[in-house]
Tab-separated table of N, CA and C in Angstrom:
chain	number	residue	atom	x	y	z
A	1182	MET	N	5.835	-14.870	-2.501
A	1182	MET	CA	6.805	-14.166	-3.302
A	1182	MET	C	7.902	-13.603	-2.392
A	1183	ALA	N	9.075	-13.514	-2.863
A	1183	ALA	CA	10.224	-13.090	-2.054
A	1183	ALA	C	10.090	-11.665	-1.525
A	1184	TYR	N	9.420	-10.801	-2.252
A	1184	TYR	CA	9.316	-9.406	-1.824
A	1184	TYR	C	8.520	-9.250	-0.535
A	1185	ARG	N	7.512	-10.098	-0.330
A	1185	ARG	CA	6.641	-9.954	0.825
A	1185	ARG	C	7.431	-10.002	2.123
A	1186	GLY	N	8.386	-10.895	2.208
A	1186	GLY	CA	9.190	-11.001	3.416
A	1186	GLY	C	9.983	-9.749	3.709
A	1187	SER	N	10.415	-9.035	2.683
A	1187	SER	CA	11.196	-7.825	2.905
A	1187	SER	C	10.315	-6.622	3.229
A	1188	VAL	N	9.055	-6.654	2.854
A	1188	VAL	CA	8.136	-5.547	3.096
A	1188	VAL	C	7.514	-5.626	4.482
A	1189	GLN	N	7.245	-6.827	4.966
A	1189	GLN	CA	6.521	-6.982	6.222
A	1189	GLN	C	7.153	-6.275	7.421
A	1190	PRO	N	8.453	-6.340	7.642
A	1190	PRO	CA	9.015	-5.625	8.794
A	1190	PRO	C	8.778	-4.112	8.737
A	1191	VAL	N	8.852	-3.543	7.553
A	1191	VAL	CA	8.626	-2.107	7.401
A	1191	VAL	C	7.164	-1.778	7.661
A	1192	VAL	N	6.257	-2.599	7.132
A	1192	VAL	CA	4.826	-2.370	7.330
A	1192	VAL	C	4.475	-2.467	8.814
A	1193	LYS	N	5.047	-3.423	9.508
A	1193	LYS	CA	4.778	-3.556	10.948
A	1193	LYS	C	5.250	-2.316	11.711
A	1194	LYS	N	6.418	-1.796	11.351
A	1194	LYS	CA	6.918	-0.579	12.005
A	1194	LYS	C	6.019	0.613	11.717
A	1195	LEU	N	5.568	0.728	10.464
A	1195	LEU	CA	4.656	1.821	10.112
A	1195	LEU	C	3.339	1.700	10.878
A	1196	ALA	N	2.807	0.493	10.963
A	1196	ALA	CA	1.544	0.285	11.676
A	1196	ALA	C	1.689	0.661	13.148
A	1197	LEU	N	2.788	0.274	13.761
A	1197	LEU	CA	3.028	0.631	15.162
A	1197	LEU	C	3.172	2.145	15.326
A	1198	ALA	N	3.909	2.773	14.430
A	1198	ALA	CA	4.122	4.214	14.517
A	1198	ALA	C	2.821	4.991	14.337
A	1199	MET	N	1.894	4.437	13.574
A	1199	MET	CA	0.624	5.113	13.300
A	1199	MET	C	-0.496	4.623	14.215
A	1200	ASN	N	-0.167	3.721	15.154
A	1200	ASN	CA	-1.169	3.122	16.038
A	1200	ASN	C	-2.297	2.463	15.249
A	1201	ALA	N	-1.944	1.803	14.162
A	1201	ALA	CA	-2.931	1.135	13.310
A	1201	ALA	C	-3.036	-0.329	13.709
A	1202	GLU	N	-4.195	-0.721	14.205
A	1202	GLU	CA	-4.422	-2.129	14.544
A	1202	GLU	C	-4.737	-2.943	13.298
A	1203	ASN	N	-5.417	-2.331	12.351
A	1203	ASN	CA	-5.851	-3.023	11.132
A	1203	ASN	C	-5.350	-2.251	9.921
A	1204	TYR	N	-4.852	-2.976	8.943
A	1204	TYR	CA	-4.352	-2.318	7.739
A	1204	TYR	C	-4.280	-3.316	6.600
A	1205	ASN	N	-4.245	-2.814	5.388
A	1205	ASN	CA	-4.065	-3.616	4.183
A	1205	ASN	C	-2.765	-3.203	3.522
A	1206	VAL	N	-2.134	-4.148	2.846
A	1206	VAL	CA	-0.945	-3.850	2.062
A	1206	VAL	C	-1.214	-4.332	0.641
A	1207	LEU	N	-1.147	-3.424	-0.301
A	1207	LEU	CA	-1.311	-3.764	-1.707
A	1207	LEU	C	0.072	-3.736	-2.330
A	1208	GLN	N	0.473	-4.854	-2.904
A	1208	GLN	CA	1.826	-4.952	-3.439
A	1208	GLN	C	1.788	-5.556	-4.835
A	1209	ASN	N	2.308	-4.832	-5.805
A	1209	ASN	CA	2.470	-5.330	-7.168
A	1209	ASN	C	3.956	-5.241	-7.478
A	1210	ASN	N	4.535	-6.305	-7.961
A	1210	ASN	CA	5.987	-6.343	-8.100
A	1210	ASN	C	6.531	-6.183	-9.510
A	1211	GLY	N	5.855	-6.698	-10.499
A	1211	GLY	CA	6.432	-6.716	-11.837
A	1211	GLY	C	5.675	-5.871	-12.835
A	1212	ARG	N	6.075	-5.998	-14.094
A	1212	ARG	CA	5.479	-5.259	-15.201
A	1212	ARG	C	5.182	-3.819	-14.814
A	1213	LEU	N	6.213	-3.119	-14.453
A	1213	LEU	CA	6.107	-1.733	-14.004
A	1213	LEU	C	5.092	-1.593	-12.873
A	1214	ALA	N	5.139	-2.557	-11.953
A	1214	ALA	CA	4.327	-2.589	-10.730
A	1214	ALA	C	2.848	-2.861	-10.967
A	1215	HIS	N	2.542	-3.470	-12.095
A	1215	HIS	CA	1.161	-3.911	-12.304
A	1215	HIS	C	1.077	-5.430	-12.199
A	1216	GLN	N	2.091	-6.068	-11.670
A	1216	GLN	CA	2.152	-7.486	-11.351
A	1216	GLN	C	2.677	-8.310	-12.515
A	1217	GLU	N	3.475	-9.252	-12.182
A	1217	GLU	CA	4.117	-10.109	-13.176
A	1217	GLU	C	3.185	-11.231	-13.636
A	1218	VAL	N	2.483	-11.839	-12.702
A	1218	VAL	CA	1.586	-12.957	-13.002
A	1218	VAL	C	0.175	-12.548	-12.604
A	1219	ASP	N	-0.789	-12.827	-13.442
A	1219	ASP	CA	-2.172	-12.473	-13.131
A	1219	ASP	C	-2.752	-13.494	-12.154
A	1220	HIS	N	-2.537	-13.243	-10.857
A	1220	HIS	CA	-2.982	-14.180	-9.827
A	1220	HIS	C	-4.496	-14.180	-9.651
A	1221	ILE	N	-5.108	-13.020	-9.775
A	1221	ILE	CA	-6.545	-12.888	-9.545
A	1221	ILE	C	-7.222	-12.710	-10.895
A	1222	PRO	N	-8.120	-13.619	-11.242
A	1222	PRO	CA	-8.791	-13.498	-12.540
A	1222	PRO	C	-9.592	-12.194	-12.636
A	1223	LYS	N	-9.341	-11.428	-13.663
A	1223	LYS	CA	-10.064	-10.182	-13.913
A	1223	LYS	C	-10.281	-10.115	-15.416
A	1224	PRO	N	-11.300	-10.833	-15.909
A	1224	PRO	CA	-11.480	-10.938	-17.359
A	1224	PRO	C	-11.897	-9.646	-18.044
A	1225	ASN	N	-12.530	-8.729	-17.295
A	1225	ASN	CA	-12.952	-7.467	-17.900
A	1225	ASN	C	-13.205	-6.442	-16.795
A	1226	GLN	N	-13.722	-5.275	-17.141
A	1226	GLN	CA	-13.904	-4.183	-16.168
A	1226	GLN	C	-14.967	-4.470	-15.119
A	1227	THR	N	-15.923	-5.333	-15.393
A	1227	THR	CA	-17.020	-5.553	-14.451
A	1227	THR	C	-16.897	-6.843	-13.657
A	1228	GLU	N	-16.101	-7.789	-14.094
A	1228	GLU	CA	-15.961	-9.067	-13.406
A	1228	GLU	C	-14.626	-9.146	-12.674
A	1229	GLY	N	-14.588	-9.962	-11.625
A	1229	GLY	CA	-13.357	-10.184	-10.883
A	1229	GLY	C	-13.121	-9.117	-9.838
A	1230	LEU	N	-12.025	-9.272	-9.115
A	1230	LEU	CA	-11.683	-8.363	-8.023
A	1230	LEU	C	-11.228	-7.018	-8.568
A	1231	GLY	N	-11.765	-5.968	-8.018
A	1231	GLY	CA	-11.340	-4.620	-8.368
A	1231	GLY	C	-11.002	-3.858	-7.097
A	1232	ILE	N	-9.917	-3.140	-7.101
A	1232	ILE	CA	-9.505	-2.373	-5.922
A	1232	ILE	C	-9.509	-0.907	-6.329
A	1233	GLN	N	-10.409	-0.148	-5.736
A	1233	GLN	CA	-10.516	1.264	-6.070
A	1233	GLN	C	-10.775	2.047	-4.798
A	1234	TRP	N	-10.303	3.250	-4.751
A	1234	TRP	CA	-10.631	4.165	-3.674
A	1234	TRP	C	-10.640	5.570	-4.270
A	1235	PRO	N	-11.428	6.445	-3.659
A	1235	PRO	CA	-11.542	7.789	-4.239
A	1235	PRO	C	-10.261	8.598	-4.061
A	1236	ALA	N	-9.921	9.352	-5.080
A	1236	ALA	CA	-8.762	10.248	-4.996
A	1236	ALA	C	-9.142	11.455	-4.153
A	1237	GLN	N	-8.183	11.979	-3.431
A	1237	GLN	CA	-8.417	13.145	-2.586
A	1237	GLN	C	-7.291	14.146	-2.785
A	1238	ASN	N	-7.626	15.426	-2.629
A	1238	ASN	CA	-6.592	16.454	-2.623
A	1238	ASN	C	-5.855	16.374	-1.296
A	1239	THR	N	-4.583	16.709	-1.298
A	1239	THR	CA	-3.760	16.583	-0.101
A	1239	THR	C	-3.148	17.921	0.280
A	1240	ASP	N	-3.172	18.200	1.557
A	1240	ASP	CA	-2.475	19.363	2.107
A	1240	ASP	C	-1.024	18.922	2.320
A	1241	MET	N	-0.131	19.377	1.481
A	1241	MET	CA	1.253	18.909	1.516
A	1241	MET	C	1.948	19.262	2.829
A	1242	ASP	N	1.612	20.383	3.448
A	1242	ASP	CA	2.230	20.729	4.728
A	1242	ASP	C	1.829	19.730	5.806
A	1243	LYS	N	0.555	19.339	5.825
A	1243	LYS	CA	0.099	18.339	6.800
A	1243	LYS	C	0.725	16.983	6.511
A	1244	LEU	N	0.855	16.640	5.239
A	1244	LEU	CA	1.460	15.370	4.862
A	1244	LEU	C	2.936	15.325	5.274
A	1245	LYS	N	3.650	16.405	5.073
A	1245	LYS	CA	5.059	16.480	5.490
A	1245	LYS	C	5.187	16.379	7.003
A	1246	ALA	N	4.277	17.015	7.735
A	1246	ALA	CA	4.303	16.934	9.198
A	1246	ALA	C	4.044	15.505	9.657
A	1247	LEU	N	3.089	14.839	9.021
A	1247	LEU	CA	2.813	13.440	9.364
A	1247	LEU	C	4.022	12.557	9.052
A	1248	PHE	N	4.642	12.783	7.906
A	1248	PHE	CA	5.839	12.031	7.541
A	1248	PHE	C	6.921	12.183	8.613
A	1249	ASN	N	7.174	13.398	9.044
A	1249	ASN	CA	8.210	13.628	10.051
A	1249	ASN	C	7.851	12.976	11.390
A	1250	GLU	N	6.564	13.012	11.747
A	1250	GLU	CA	6.116	12.390	12.992
A	1250	GLU	C	6.314	10.869	12.936
A	1251	VAL	N	5.901	10.252	11.853
A	1251	VAL	CA	6.043	8.788	11.708
A	1251	VAL	C	7.512	8.413	11.632
A	1252	LYS	N	8.297	9.159	10.884
A	1252	LYS	CA	9.740	8.873	10.754
A	1252	LYS	C	10.423	8.926	12.113
A	1253	ALA	N	10.026	9.870	12.947
A	1253	ALA	CA	10.637	9.993	14.273
A	1253	ALA	C	10.311	8.783	15.165
A	1254	LYS	N	9.144	8.178	14.950
A	1254	LYS	CA	8.741	7.010	15.748
A	1254	LYS	C	9.399	5.720	15.265
A	1255	MET	N	9.934	5.745	14.064
A	1255	MET	CA	10.547	4.530	13.511
A	1255	MET	C	12.017	4.486	13.828
């Protein structure tokens, strides 16, 4: 997809700034970012690929500090 090429340079810079050797990029482009074409079969809630991670509370001051640190490295 055309978007992937435009995202990769930014992701590489972020990975370098964060010293991340390994990372995943989840990208949905259409239908309000839930993907335009159903590439991965997901017939129901229990079958097919599911991507979930636990929600966490965030310390906004720490998040802002991290943002400024990463931005300075880019």
